[in-house]
């Protein structure tokens, strides 16, 4: 009993006889390992060049184009009477110039060019005519302004258009070359820019003026026969006119004065010469 009591007393105290208490945990320090530096070889990638894709004219930068102020240019329509190549009768002609640069290189266009700081509108038109054809017409009038948004494929261009009338003797002395030629006004095909529409508008204006003004006499010399006046009307209007009726109306018109001179050189009785005595481009009625 005493032996059991001693054993129970030892257990109750929490310490077993003959067993040493637990030791503290050990700290283990591992040596630092230095890894060797590895350098990867440099890889040269091949240079890839994409082929250049040409942009259409004027498509480089739309926003920049819209921000640009329109350019100003001068163009001129010049009408003159020349004999038809088939019938020999007077027909309406005009000179055109071949473009030697883009846009529309190689196409025919009206004489003209950019407006400079030094020229007035009319001076610029007269200078362009002198430079391209050598003509200096007595009649040079502003026709219209053409400024369509898409009339030029590059920068927007506003053209101030003039028109002129020259006599056939003046037109015969005009300079012609590989790049400056005369064409029948009613047989034109496509021209550069919107110049075909400009010529059509000028023809329309000319035909209207023939019914009330004196514009026909700018296509004639100082003196003329009544038959020559009729030929001008037929050439511009593009149709025949009854000779007897036209002659009667023309004799009754104001500012048509008979002279004492006659046109010589014909096979028949020489016709009398007349002159126009009214103000140039007056609104007095004419046949």
mmCIF file of C-alpha atoms in Angstrom:
data_model
loop_
_atom_site.group_PDB
_atom_site.id
_atom_site.type_symbol
_atom_site.label_atom_id
_atom_site.label_comp_id
_atom_site.label_asym_id
_atom_site.label_seq_id
_atom_site.Cartn_x
_atom_site.Cartn_y
_atom_site.Cartn_z
ATOM 1 C CA UNK A 1 0.000 0.000 0.000
ATOM 2 C CA UNK A 2 2.770 2.317 0.762
ATOM 3 C CA UNK A 3 4.483 1.479 -2.564
ATOM 4 C CA UNK A 4 1.320 2.264 -4.563
ATOM 5 C CA UNK A 5 0.915 5.480 -2.703
ATOM 6 C CA UNK A 6 4.388 6.615 -3.695
ATOM 7 C CA UNK A 7 3.732 5.778 -7.312
ATOM 8 C CA UNK A 8 0.463 7.598 -7.359
ATOM 9 C CA UNK A 9 2.107 10.556 -5.763
ATOM 10 C CA UNK A 10 4.707 10.655 -8.513
ATOM 11 C CA UNK A 11 2.143 10.510 -11.295
ATOM 12 C CA UNK A 12 0.010 13.135 -9.774
ATOM 13 C CA UNK A 13 2.888 15.534 -9.741
ATOM 14 C CA UNK A 14 3.186 15.353 -13.614
ATOM 15 C CA UNK A 15 6.720 13.931 -13.740
ATOM 16 C CA UNK A 16 7.433 10.364 -14.622
ATOM 17 C CA UNK A 17 10.214 8.756 -12.728
ATOM 18 C CA UNK A 18 13.268 8.030 -14.873
ATOM 19 C CA UNK A 19 12.149 10.214 -17.885
ATOM 20 C CA UNK A 20 14.067 13.415 -18.545
ATOM 21 C CA UNK A 21 12.175 16.529 -19.596
ATOM 22 C CA UNK A 22 11.897 17.363 -23.436
ATOM 23 C CA UNK A 23 14.819 19.280 -24.877
ATOM 24 C CA UNK A 24 14.393 22.642 -26.785
ATOM 25 C CA UNK A 25 14.126 22.429 -30.693
ATOM 26 C CA UNK A 26 17.401 22.791 -32.603
ATOM 27 C CA UNK A 27 17.922 25.613 -35.192
ATOM 28 C CA UNK A 28 19.445 24.317 -38.403
ATOM 29 C CA UNK A 29 21.096 26.895 -40.706
ATOM 30 C CA UNK A 30 21.522 25.723 -44.307
ATOM 31 C CA UNK A 31 24.498 27.062 -46.220
ATOM 32 C CA UNK A 32 23.716 29.758 -48.941
ATOM 33 C CA UNK A 33 23.956 28.298 -52.403
ATOM 34 C CA UNK A 34 25.179 30.621 -55.245
ATOM 35 C CA UNK A 35 23.579 29.657 -58.572
ATOM 36 C CA UNK A 36 25.662 30.309 -61.675
ATOM 37 C CA UNK A 37 24.486 33.261 -63.928
ATOM 38 C CA UNK A 38 23.060 31.978 -67.198
ATOM 39 C CA UNK A 39 23.167 34.305 -70.254
ATOM 40 C CA UNK A 40 20.819 33.439 -73.076
ATOM 41 C CA UNK A 41 22.118 34.053 -76.581
ATOM 42 C CA UNK A 42 20.724 37.230 -78.313
ATOM 43 C CA UNK A 43 18.345 36.339 -81.139
ATOM 44 C CA UNK A 44 18.260 38.700 -84.136
ATOM 45 C CA UNK A 45 14.769 38.814 -85.656
ATOM 46 C CA UNK A 46 14.619 39.508 -89.405
ATOM 47 C CA UNK A 47 13.402 43.014 -90.441
ATOM 48 C CA UNK A 48 10.019 42.843 -92.084
ATOM 49 C CA UNK A 49 9.099 45.644 -94.498
ATOM 50 C CA UNK A 50 5.537 45.932 -95.710
ATOM 51 C CA UNK A 51 5.096 47.036 -99.326
ATOM 52 C CA UNK A 52 4.110 50.677 -99.775
ATOM 53 C CA UNK A 53 0.484 51.086 -100.819
ATOM 54 C CA UNK A 54 -0.057 54.231 -102.918
ATOM 55 C CA UNK A 55 -2.935 56.378 -101.732
ATOM 56 C CA UNK A 56 -5.356 57.865 -104.216
ATOM 57 C CA UNK A 57 -4.826 61.503 -105.106
ATOM 58 C CA UNK A 58 -6.087 63.739 -102.349
ATOM 59 C CA UNK A 59 -6.677 60.917 -99.865
ATOM 60 C CA UNK A 60 -3.628 61.564 -97.658
ATOM 61 C CA UNK A 61 -5.391 63.378 -94.867
ATOM 62 C CA UNK A 62 -9.047 64.253 -95.180
ATOM 63 C CA UNK A 63 -9.110 66.417 -92.072
ATOM 64 C CA UNK A 64 -6.190 68.509 -93.342
ATOM 65 C CA UNK A 65 -7.908 68.991 -96.697
ATOM 66 C CA UNK A 66 -11.096 70.153 -95.026
ATOM 67 C CA UNK A 67 -9.111 72.659 -92.956
ATOM 68 C CA UNK A 68 -7.424 74.203 -96.025
ATOM 69 C CA UNK A 69 -8.832 77.362 -97.560
ATOM 70 C CA UNK A 70 -9.983 76.887 -101.185
ATOM 71 C CA UNK A 71 -7.553 77.951 -103.888
ATOM 72 C CA UNK A 72 -8.648 80.609 -106.404
ATOM 73 C CA UNK A 73 -8.130 80.217 -110.137
ATOM 74 C CA UNK A 74 -9.052 82.051 -113.344
ATOM 75 C CA UNK A 75 -10.402 80.289 -116.453
ATOM 76 C CA UNK A 76 -11.495 81.795 -119.751
ATOM 77 C CA UNK A 77 -13.873 80.722 -122.528
ATOM 78 C CA UNK A 78 -12.965 82.366 -125.856
ATOM 79 C CA UNK A 79 -15.426 82.169 -128.740
ATOM 80 C CA UNK A 80 -14.601 82.917 -132.353
ATOM 81 C CA UNK A 81 -15.989 82.049 -135.783
ATOM 82 C CA UNK A 82 -13.962 79.679 -137.942
ATOM 83 C CA UNK A 83 -14.941 77.841 -141.115
ATOM 84 C CA UNK A 84 -16.283 74.337 -140.717
ATOM 85 C CA UNK A 85 -13.846 71.666 -141.868
ATOM 86 C CA UNK A 86 -16.630 69.915 -143.792
ATOM 87 C CA UNK A 87 -18.920 72.638 -145.178
ATOM 88 C CA UNK A 88 -16.695 75.714 -144.969
ATOM 89 C CA UNK A 89 -19.503 77.688 -143.310
ATOM 90 C CA UNK A 90 -18.709 79.727 -140.190
ATOM 91 C CA UNK A 91 -18.967 77.724 -136.965
ATOM 92 C CA UNK A 92 -18.240 78.545 -133.342
ATOM 93 C CA UNK A 93 -14.806 77.507 -132.036
ATOM 94 C CA UNK A 94 -12.756 77.965 -128.869
ATOM 95 C CA UNK A 95 -9.109 77.315 -127.915
ATOM 96 C CA UNK A 96 -8.147 74.691 -125.328
ATOM 97 C CA UNK A 97 -4.837 73.848 -123.675
ATOM 98 C CA UNK A 98 -3.489 70.371 -122.953
ATOM 99 C CA UNK A 99 -2.612 69.831 -119.283
ATOM 100 C CA UNK A 100 1.030 68.874 -118.703
ATOM 101 C CA UNK A 101 0.723 67.986 -114.996
ATOM 102 C CA UNK A 102 -1.605 66.171 -112.647
ATOM 103 C CA UNK A 103 -4.472 66.147 -112.057
ATOM 104 C CA UNK A 104 -5.898 65.282 -115.500
ATOM 105 C CA UNK A 105 -2.499 65.230 -117.198
ATOM 106 C CA UNK A 106 -2.849 64.985 -120.986
ATOM 107 C CA UNK A 107 -6.486 66.145 -121.044
ATOM 108 C CA UNK A 108 -7.745 69.341 -122.661
ATOM 109 C CA UNK A 109 -8.862 72.257 -120.492
ATOM 110 C CA UNK A 110 -9.794 75.919 -120.691
ATOM 111 C CA UNK A 111 -6.955 78.458 -120.620
ATOM 112 C CA UNK A 112 -6.344 79.658 -117.092
ATOM 113 C CA UNK A 113 -4.238 79.442 -113.992
ATOM 114 C CA UNK A 114 -4.019 80.368 -110.312
ATOM 115 C CA UNK A 115 -4.915 83.853 -109.139
ATOM 116 C CA UNK A 116 -1.867 85.688 -107.799
ATOM 117 C CA UNK A 117 -1.650 88.479 -105.252
ATOM 118 C CA UNK A 118 -0.511 90.957 -107.912
ATOM 119 C CA UNK A 119 -3.393 90.649 -110.421
ATOM 120 C CA UNK A 120 -6.991 91.774 -110.430
ATOM 121 C CA UNK A 121 -9.477 89.210 -111.705
ATOM 122 C CA UNK A 122 -9.749 90.780 -115.153
ATOM 123 C CA UNK A 123 -5.992 91.367 -115.416
ATOM 124 C CA UNK A 124 -5.368 87.706 -114.560
ATOM 125 C CA UNK A 125 -7.819 86.570 -117.248
ATOM 126 C CA UNK A 126 -6.231 88.860 -119.862
ATOM 127 C CA UNK A 127 -2.725 87.711 -118.905
ATOM 128 C CA UNK A 128 -3.660 84.026 -119.153
ATOM 129 C CA UNK A 129 -5.136 84.598 -122.614
ATOM 130 C CA UNK A 130 -2.038 86.440 -123.798
ATOM 131 C CA UNK A 131 0.288 83.767 -122.409
ATOM 132 C CA UNK A 132 -1.536 80.787 -123.920
ATOM 133 C CA UNK A 133 -3.017 82.075 -127.194
ATOM 134 C CA UNK A 134 -1.509 85.515 -127.804
ATOM 135 C CA UNK A 135 -5.038 86.975 -127.975
ATOM 136 C CA UNK A 136 -6.089 90.325 -126.510
ATOM 137 C CA UNK A 137 -9.879 90.473 -127.060
ATOM 138 C CA UNK A 138 -11.806 93.722 -126.894
ATOM 139 C CA UNK A 139 -14.637 92.003 -125.098
ATOM 140 C CA UNK A 140 -13.779 90.239 -121.828
ATOM 141 C CA UNK A 141 -16.566 89.800 -119.277
ATOM 142 C CA UNK A 142 -16.908 87.841 -116.055
ATOM 143 C CA UNK A 143 -19.183 84.875 -116.716
ATOM 144 C CA UNK A 144 -19.678 82.983 -113.439
ATOM 145 C CA UNK A 145 -17.946 81.433 -110.421
ATOM 146 C CA UNK A 146 -17.663 77.638 -110.243
ATOM 147 C CA UNK A 147 -16.865 76.164 -106.835
ATOM 148 C CA UNK A 148 -18.237 72.631 -106.622
ATOM 149 C CA UNK A 149 -16.925 70.598 -103.696
ATOM 150 C CA UNK A 150 -15.471 67.837 -105.857
ATOM 151 C CA UNK A 151 -14.451 69.633 -109.066
ATOM 152 C CA UNK A 152 -10.766 69.010 -108.243
ATOM 153 C CA UNK A 153 -9.447 65.703 -106.853
ATOM 154 C CA UNK A 154 -6.823 67.435 -104.703
ATOM 155 C CA UNK A 155 -7.316 70.782 -102.995
ATOM 156 C CA UNK A 156 -10.668 72.464 -103.450
ATOM 157 C CA UNK A 157 -10.492 75.101 -106.209
ATOM 158 C CA UNK A 158 -12.918 77.936 -106.916
ATOM 159 C CA UNK A 159 -12.655 79.215 -110.502
ATOM 160 C CA UNK A 160 -13.690 82.694 -111.576
ATOM 161 C CA UNK A 161 -14.587 82.235 -115.241
ATOM 162 C CA UNK A 162 -14.406 84.948 -117.892
ATOM 163 C CA UNK A 163 -15.563 84.748 -121.467
ATOM 164 C CA UNK A 164 -14.334 86.615 -124.516
ATOM 165 C CA UNK A 165 -15.343 87.203 -128.141
ATOM 166 C CA UNK A 166 -12.794 87.647 -130.897
ATOM 167 C CA UNK A 167 -13.187 88.229 -134.599
ATOM 168 C CA UNK A 168 -12.239 85.526 -137.059
ATOM 169 C CA UNK A 169 -9.269 87.583 -138.277
ATOM 170 C CA UNK A 170 -7.950 87.726 -134.703
ATOM 171 C CA UNK A 171 -8.550 84.014 -134.158
ATOM 172 C CA UNK A 172 -6.575 83.211 -137.311
ATOM 173 C CA UNK A 173 -3.522 84.886 -135.766
ATOM 174 C CA UNK A 174 -3.783 83.071 -132.437
ATOM 175 C CA UNK A 175 -0.849 80.897 -131.425
ATOM 176 C CA UNK A 176 -1.321 77.161 -131.833
ATOM 177 C CA UNK A 177 1.005 74.366 -130.766
ATOM 178 C CA UNK A 178 0.955 70.754 -129.682
ATOM 179 C CA UNK A 179 -0.620 71.846 -126.400
ATOM 180 C CA UNK A 180 -2.839 74.723 -127.645
ATOM 181 C CA UNK A 181 -5.494 73.944 -130.266
ATOM 182 C CA UNK A 182 -8.922 75.174 -131.410
ATOM 183 C CA UNK A 183 -12.016 72.967 -131.166
ATOM 184 C CA UNK A 184 -15.618 73.297 -132.308
ATOM 185 C CA UNK A 185 -17.669 74.442 -129.340
ATOM 186 C CA UNK A 186 -20.588 72.126 -130.107
ATOM 187 C CA UNK A 187 -18.480 68.975 -130.608
ATOM 188 C CA UNK A 188 -16.550 68.766 -127.350
ATOM 189 C CA UNK A 189 -16.274 65.533 -125.418
ATOM 190 C CA UNK A 190 -14.940 65.273 -121.870
ATOM 191 C CA UNK A 191 -12.588 67.975 -120.608
ATOM 192 C CA UNK A 192 -10.493 68.243 -117.455
ATOM 193 C CA UNK A 193 -12.221 69.170 -114.199
ATOM 194 C CA UNK A 194 -15.750 70.486 -114.897
ATOM 195 C CA UNK A 195 -14.707 72.538 -117.927
ATOM 196 C CA UNK A 196 -17.206 70.839 -120.242
ATOM 197 C CA UNK A 197 -20.022 72.097 -117.996
ATOM 198 C CA UNK A 198 -18.436 75.570 -118.016
ATOM 199 C CA UNK A 199 -18.397 75.640 -121.832
ATOM 200 C CA UNK A 200 -22.019 74.439 -121.962
ATOM 201 C CA UNK A 201 -23.035 77.235 -119.587
ATOM 202 C CA UNK A 202 -21.145 79.817 -121.659
ATOM 203 C CA UNK A 203 -22.918 78.618 -124.816
ATOM 204 C CA UNK A 204 -26.271 78.898 -123.083
ATOM 205 C CA UNK A 205 -25.490 82.465 -121.986
ATOM 206 C CA UNK A 206 -24.275 83.418 -125.444
ATOM 207 C CA UNK A 207 -27.418 82.099 -127.130
ATOM 208 C CA UNK A 208 -29.604 83.990 -124.683
ATOM 209 C CA UNK A 209 -27.715 87.237 -125.262
ATOM 210 C CA UNK A 210 -28.110 86.868 -129.005
ATOM 211 C CA UNK A 211 -31.847 87.453 -128.624
ATOM 212 C CA UNK A 212 -31.614 90.856 -126.947
ATOM 213 C CA UNK A 213 -28.094 92.309 -127.066
ATOM 214 C CA UNK A 214 -25.398 93.314 -129.486
ATOM 215 C CA UNK A 215 -22.979 90.540 -128.654
ATOM 216 C CA UNK A 216 -23.120 89.143 -132.200
ATOM 217 C CA UNK A 217 -21.217 92.152 -133.536
ATOM 218 C CA UNK A 218 -18.155 91.334 -131.456
ATOM 219 C CA UNK A 219 -17.708 88.277 -133.649
ATOM 220 C CA UNK A 220 -17.717 90.495 -136.767
ATOM 221 C CA UNK A 221 -15.497 93.238 -138.042
ATOM 222 C CA UNK A 222 -16.321 96.938 -137.968
ATOM 223 C CA UNK A 223 -18.233 96.593 -141.249
ATOM 224 C CA UNK A 224 -20.229 93.581 -142.361
ATOM 225 C CA UNK A 225 -22.913 92.363 -144.714
ATOM 226 C CA UNK A 226 -26.356 91.323 -143.556
ATOM 227 C CA UNK A 227 -25.571 87.781 -144.698
ATOM 228 C CA UNK A 228 -22.534 87.737 -142.392
ATOM 229 C CA UNK A 229 -24.717 88.717 -139.441
ATOM 230 C CA UNK A 230 -27.088 85.884 -140.292
ATOM 231 C CA UNK A 231 -24.169 83.448 -140.398
ATOM 232 C CA UNK A 232 -23.195 84.514 -136.880
ATOM 233 C CA UNK A 233 -26.700 83.794 -135.599
ATOM 234 C CA UNK A 234 -26.783 80.423 -137.338
ATOM 235 C CA UNK A 235 -23.365 79.456 -135.989
ATOM 236 C CA UNK A 236 -24.230 80.364 -132.400
ATOM 237 C CA UNK A 237 -27.815 79.076 -132.374
ATOM 238 C CA UNK A 238 -26.891 75.893 -134.229
ATOM 239 C CA UNK A 239 -29.773 76.131 -136.699
ATOM 240 C CA UNK A 240 -30.616 77.803 -139.980
ATOM 241 C CA UNK A 241 -32.409 81.152 -140.114
ATOM 242 C CA UNK A 242 -34.772 82.169 -142.910
ATOM 243 C CA UNK A 243 -32.713 84.653 -145.005
ATOM 244 C CA UNK A 244 -35.552 86.876 -146.206
ATOM 245 C CA UNK A 245 -37.248 87.192 -142.832
ATOM 246 C CA UNK A 246 -33.916 87.802 -141.063
ATOM 247 C CA UNK A 247 -32.896 90.490 -143.568
ATOM 248 C CA UNK A 248 -36.205 92.328 -143.145
ATOM 249 C CA UNK A 249 -35.976 92.293 -139.328
ATOM 250 C CA UNK A 250 -32.351 93.346 -139.341
ATOM 251 C CA UNK A 251 -33.029 96.349 -141.589
ATOM 252 C CA UNK A 252 -35.763 97.472 -139.186
ATOM 253 C CA UNK A 253 -33.554 97.086 -136.110
ATOM 254 C CA UNK A 254 -32.067 100.101 -134.378
ATOM 255 C CA UNK A 255 -28.356 100.900 -134.658
ATOM 256 C CA UNK A 256 -27.829 99.065 -137.956
ATOM 257 C CA UNK A 257 -26.608 101.659 -140.456
ATOM 258 C CA UNK A 258 -25.925 101.150 -144.139
ATOM 259 C CA UNK A 259 -22.674 102.481 -145.566
ATOM 260 C CA UNK A 260 -21.751 103.506 -149.100
ATOM 261 C CA UNK A 261 -19.315 100.605 -149.358
ATOM 262 C CA UNK A 262 -19.755 97.151 -150.866
ATOM 263 C CA UNK A 263 -18.029 93.835 -150.317
ATOM 264 C CA UNK A 264 -15.866 93.141 -153.315
ATOM 265 C CA UNK A 265 -14.477 89.898 -154.669
ATOM 266 C CA UNK A 266 -17.635 87.810 -155.054
ATOM 267 C CA UNK A 267 -19.007 86.208 -158.182
ATOM 268 C CA UNK A 268 -22.361 87.984 -157.893
ATOM 269 C CA UNK A 269 -23.471 91.537 -157.284
ATOM 270 C CA UNK A 270 -21.436 92.833 -154.351
ATOM 271 C CA UNK A 271 -23.509 93.177 -151.173
ATOM 272 C CA UNK A 272 -23.688 96.428 -149.238
ATOM 273 C CA UNK A 273 -21.688 96.803 -146.022
ATOM 274 C CA UNK A 274 -23.320 97.901 -142.758
ATOM 275 C CA UNK A 275 -22.053 99.008 -139.360
ATOM 276 C CA UNK A 276 -23.373 98.797 -135.816
ATOM 277 C CA UNK A 277 -23.823 102.234 -134.223
ATOM 278 C CA UNK A 278 -25.349 101.389 -130.838
ATOM 279 C CA UNK A 279 -23.697 101.070 -127.456
ATOM 280 C CA UNK A 280 -21.804 97.863 -127.009
ATOM 281 C CA UNK A 281 -23.936 95.214 -125.339
ATOM 282 C CA UNK A 282 -26.940 97.444 -125.001
ATOM 283 C CA UNK A 283 -30.230 95.782 -124.205
ATOM 284 C CA UNK A 284 -31.923 97.067 -127.320
ATOM 285 C CA UNK A 285 -33.791 94.353 -129.196
ATOM 286 C CA UNK A 286 -32.115 92.663 -132.099
ATOM 287 C CA UNK A 287 -33.505 90.073 -134.486
#
